[in-house]
Amino acid sequence: MLGMPAAPRSAQAFAFVAGARDGQARTGTFHTPHGAVPTPAFMPVGTRASVKGVRPDELHALGTRMLLANTYHLALRPGAELVRELGGLHRFMGWEGPILTDSGGYQIFSLEALVAIDEEGATLRSVVDGKKLRFTPEHVMALERDLGADVIMALDHCPSDPTERARVEDATERTHRWLARCVTAWQAAGGLAGGQALFGIVQGGAFDDLRARSVEAVTAHELAGYAIGGVSVGEDRAAMRRAVRAATPLLPAGKPRYLMGVGTPLDLYDAVRAGVDLFDCVTPTRHGRNHQAFTWEGRLNLRNARHERDERPLEEDCDCPACRTVSRAYLRHLAMCGEMLAGVLLTQHNLRFFHRCMEAMRTAIERGELARLEARIERAQGRTGA
Amino acid sequence: MLGMPAAPRSAQAFAFVAGARDGQARTGTFHTPHGAVPTPAFMPVGTRASVKGVRPDELHALGTRMLLANTYHLALRPGAELVRELGGLHRFMGWEGPILTDSGGYQIFSLEALVAIDEEGATLRSVVDGKKLRFTPEHVMALERDLGADVIMALDHCPSDPTERARVEDATERTHRWLARCVTAWQAAGGLAGGQALFGIVQGGAFDDLRARSVEAVTAHELAGYAIGGVSVGEDRAAMRRAVRAATPLLPAGKPRYLMGVGTPLDLYDAVRAGVDLFDCVTPTRHGRNHQAFTWEGRLNLRNARHERDERPLEEDCDCPACRTVSRAYLRHLAMCGEMLAGVLLTQHNLRFFHRCMEAMRTAIERGELARLEARIERAQGRTGA
C-alpha cells in the first residue's frame, strides 16, 4: 500500500478513550479494527468508495484517518454483495484505515428518490436506472454488513423540513422503531463481535424537547457511538447550532458523538465546542472541484482574475501537494481551462485544510484555549473574494 | 518539489550522446539545461502545461523525463507573456525536467482553426473565444522564447492530406522557408546560448522523394535536433511506416530524431527500429481518461463486464499507483460511475506502461535483441476485449 502504513490493530475495538477537556469540548481516541482515530476528526466523503480524484495513500498523507462511504450509492453500483465478494470496502478501495457507512437514510430523503414510506421501510427509485428499490432496517443492516465498514449507521427517517413539528415527531418516532429493528438485526449478526459497531441516529429537527426525547430513546440501546442527524438540511445556522447544543451534551460522554453531514470550518468549530467528536461533509471535496480553496485567510475562488499573476501558493505554511508545488496563478490557469488537475489539487488542499482545522482544535482543547481559536476560524470562514 | 529530484545540470547542453546500436535503432542520452533524457524516450503531452490529472512529481515517479506543452493552446490561455512573467513553463507548472514546446503548426491544421494561410504566416481563430490570431515564424519563436522550454519547434505547414502531391509539395517548401525565418529569429535571440534548442521539422507527406528533399533542406541548418512531422495525420499504418523509414536514416546520426505525435506501442517500436529517439502522443493519457488500459497482454476496456469481479491488478508486475493499490473490479466500478479517480489512475498506469515499453526497447537495443521484442509489442498492441 503506497506509503500508507498498515493500520495498527486495536486491542479495544470501538472503545472511545477520552483525552483533554475544554468546556464541553474534548479530545479523544476512537479505536476501530482498522486503527485508532484521534478526535475531533473530520471524515472525507467517498460516496461511491472513492473520494473524488484522490488516492487512498494520498488521503492518508493529507491527514485522513477515517472516511465515509455511502450505502445507498454502493448498493446501486457496484452492489453490496459484489463488494463483499471482493473482500469488503477496505480491500475494494485500497484504504486500510477505518470506514463508516452511512445508511442511506439521508439520500432517501434528499435525492428525490423517495417513492413511498411506510412503517416497514422506504420504497425508492434508483438514481442510476430508475428501478424501484426497497430499503428496510433489516435490508440496510445486511447491505452494511456486506460492505464491511468499521462503523455502520442505523436507517433513520430524516425529516425534510425540520420545523414542521408533526412531521418531525412522526419521523423521529419512526427512526426509533427502525433503530430497534437495526439493533436486533445487527445483534443477530454477532453485534460488536461481528467486527462492526452500529451507531444510532438522534433526530428531532428544530425542537429541543424532541431532540431530548430522541437522545433518550436512541441511547436506551447500548451502542458504541451515537450520531446527530437531521441538521444542515436547509435550516439556518442559528437553528442548526441550537439543535447541536441541545442534543450533544445529553449524549453519553464515554462514547463518540458524530454530527452527520456538517459542515464549514465554523460549523465544525461550533459543534466541537458543544462536544462533538466526528464529522463528515462534502464541503472540502465539492468546493475543491468547483475551484474554491479554503485558507486561514478565507475562501479563495481560483477563477477570480486577481489570482492571474499571483505567484504565491494557496497558503505559505501548508504542506499539501498543491501548496508545495504550484502558484495561485497556475491553479487559476488550470481552473480557467477546466483542466482536471485543478479539481484534484484543490480537493487535496481543502482536505488538508480541514484536517489542519481539526488538528488546531485538538491542540487548542489540550491547552484549554479552544475559545481563543474562534477568531481564527471566523477569518477562515470568510470569503476573501468570491 | 515533491519527491522530484533537482535536475542535474548538463555540462554539454543539447548534446546527444549515442549509446548502443541494434540495426538502425540506437540508445542515447539527450542533454538539456534541465537534465538528461535517456533515449528512446516517450514524452507525455501536457497541452496546457498540465498532463491531465497527473502532478509533476507523479510524472517523474512514473518514469517521465521530458514532456511536451503546446504553444498554440498556451498562447491563448494563459498567454505566453504571462508564463514568462511567472518564471517560464518549468516554474509555472512545477516541472523541473526538460520540456519541449510544439510550435502550433499541427494545431493550426488540425483544429479547424485555420482561416487563411499565406507566405507570411497563418491566420487562425482562437478555439477559446473565436478571435482572429496571426501566427508567423517570428511570432512563434517569440512565443516559445516566452514559454521558456528547453526545446522549441519551428513553425511548420503540416499538410492535411499527405497523399495529394501538389499540396504536400507546396506545404513542404513553405515549411522550409518558414524554418529559415525561425532560425534567423532564434539566432537573433542568442541561439543555443539563449538556453533553448530549435528543432526543424521534416515534411513531405507520403512521398519518399519529397521526404528526402525535406531532410536535405531542414538539415542544411545546423540544429540540435530534427523532427519528422506530418505523419499520423490520417494515412494508414503502412504509409506511416514508409514515411518514417524513408526519412529517419537520412537524418544526422549525431542528433536526436523526434517523431511528432506518434503513437501506439507498435508505432513506437517500428519507429525506434528505424532510428527514432523521441516521441510524444496523447495516446496513453487520452485512452486512460476513456477507461482504456494498456497492458503487455493487450488493451483492456475497463467498462467491459468481464472485469466486474476481477480481483487482479491491471498488471501483476506493474509498479504504478493503480496496480499497487486496486483491482480491475474497482477500476471498472469507478469507470461505470464516471468517478474522476478512474481517469486519474488509468492515465498513470498508461504512462507507466509507455515508459516501460521504452525501457524495454532501450534494454533490448543494448542487448542487440530489439527484433525479439516485436512479438511482445504486438501482443501489447492487441485488444483483449473491446
Coordinates of C-alpha atoms in Angstrom, one line a residue, chain A residues 1-2 47-58 73-74 77-78 81-82 85-87 91-95 289 308-311 319-322 324-327 329-331 333-334 336-341 343-345 347-348, chain B residues 1-2 47-58 73-74 77-78 81-82 85-87 91-95 289 308-311 319-322 324-327 329-331 333-334 336-341 343-345 347-348:
Chain A
M1 CA 0.0 0.0 0.0
L2 CA 1.6 3.1 -1.4
T47 CA -19.7 8.3 -1.7
R48 CA -19.0 5.5 -4.2
A49 CA -16.0 4.1 -2.4
S50 CA -13.8 6.9 -3.9
V51 CA -13.0 10.3 -2.6
K52 CA -13.3 12.1 -5.9
G53 CA -9.9 12.3 -7.6
V54 CA -7.8 11.3 -4.5
R55 CA -6.0 8.0 -4.0
P56 CA -6.1 6.3 -0.6
D57 CA -2.4 6.8 0.0
E58 CA -2.8 10.5 -0.7
H73 CA -25.0 4.6 -3.8
L74 CA -22.9 1.5 -3.3
R77 CA -23.4 0.4 -8.0
P78 CA -21.5 -2.0 -7.9
E81 CA -22.8 -8.3 -2.5
L82 CA -20.1 -7.7 -5.1
E85 CA -17.2 -10.9 -2.7
L86 CA -14.2 -8.7 -3.4
G87 CA -13.2 -8.6 0.2
R91 CA -9.8 -4.1 0.2
F92 CA -12.0 -2.9 -2.6
M93 CA -11.0 0.7 -2.5
G94 CA -7.5 0.1 -1.2
W95 CA -8.0 2.0 2.1
R289 CA -13.9 20.6 -7.7
E308 CA -3.9 35.7 -12.5
R309 CA -0.3 36.8 -11.7
D310 CA -0.2 35.7 -8.1
E311 CA 3.0 33.6 -7.6
D319 CA 2.3 21.1 3.2
C320 CA -0.3 19.8 0.7
P321 CA 0.8 18.8 -2.8
A322 CA -0.7 22.0 -4.4
R324 CA 4.3 22.6 -2.2
T325 CA 4.4 22.7 -6.0
V326 CA 2.5 25.4 -7.7
S327 CA 1.2 29.0 -7.5
A329 CA -1.6 31.8 -10.9
Y330 CA -1.1 28.2 -12.1
L331 CA -4.2 26.9 -10.3
H333 CA -4.9 28.8 -15.3
L334 CA -6.0 25.2 -14.7
M336 CA -10.0 28.6 -16.3
C337 CA -9.1 25.8 -18.8
G338 CA -11.2 23.3 -17.0
E339 CA -8.1 21.1 -16.5
M340 CA -8.9 18.1 -14.2
L341 CA -5.7 18.7 -12.3
G343 CA -10.0 19.8 -9.1
V344 CA -7.5 17.2 -8.0
L345 CA -5.1 19.7 -6.5
T347 CA -9.6 18.9 -3.4
Q348 CA -6.3 17.8 -1.8
Chain B
M1 CA 9.4 19.7 -5.3
L2 CA 7.5 16.7 -4.1
T47 CA -1.1 20.6 -23.8
R48 CA -2.0 23.4 -21.4
A49 CA 1.0 23.0 -19.1
S50 CA -0.7 20.1 -17.4
V51 CA -0.7 16.4 -18.1
K52 CA -4.3 15.9 -17.4
G53 CA -4.9 14.7 -13.8
V54 CA -1.3 14.0 -13.0
R55 CA 1.1 16.0 -10.8
P56 CA 4.7 16.7 -11.9
D57 CA 6.1 14.7 -9.0
E58 CA 3.9 11.8 -10.0
H73 CA -3.0 26.5 -26.6
L74 CA -0.7 28.3 -24.1
R77 CA -4.5 30.7 -22.2
P78 CA -2.9 32.0 -20.1
E81 CA 3.9 36.6 -21.8
L82 CA 2.2 35.7 -18.5
E85 CA 6.4 36.8 -16.1
L86 CA 5.7 33.8 -13.8
G87 CA 9.2 32.4 -14.5
R91 CA 8.4 27.1 -12.7
F92 CA 4.8 27.7 -13.7
M93 CA 3.8 24.1 -13.8
G94 CA 6.2 22.8 -11.2
W95 CA 8.2 20.5 -13.5
R289 CA -9.4 9.1 -19.5
E308 CA -16.7 -6.9 -12.8
R309 CA -15.3 -9.5 -10.4
D310 CA -11.7 -9.5 -11.4
E311 CA -9.6 -9.0 -8.3
D319 CA 4.6 -0.6 -10.1
C320 CA 2.1 2.2 -10.9
P321 CA -0.2 3.6 -8.2
A322 CA -3.2 1.8 -9.7
R324 CA -0.1 -1.3 -6.4
T325 CA -3.4 -0.4 -4.9
V326 CA -6.6 -1.6 -6.6
S327 CA -8.2 -4.3 -8.7
A329 CA -13.0 -4.7 -10.5
Y330 CA -12.6 -1.5 -8.5
L331 CA -11.4 0.4 -11.6
H333 CA -16.7 0.3 -10.7
L334 CA -15.0 3.8 -10.9
M336 CA -19.0 2.8 -14.7
C337 CA -19.8 5.5 -12.1
G338 CA -17.8 8.2 -14.1
E339 CA -15.6 8.8 -11.0
M340 CA -12.7 11.0 -11.8
L341 CA -10.3 8.7 -10.0
G343 CA -9.2 8.6 -15.4
V344 CA -6.5 9.6 -12.9
L345 CA -5.5 6.1 -12.1
T347 CA -3.8 7.7 -17.1
Q348 CA -1.0 7.0 -14.6

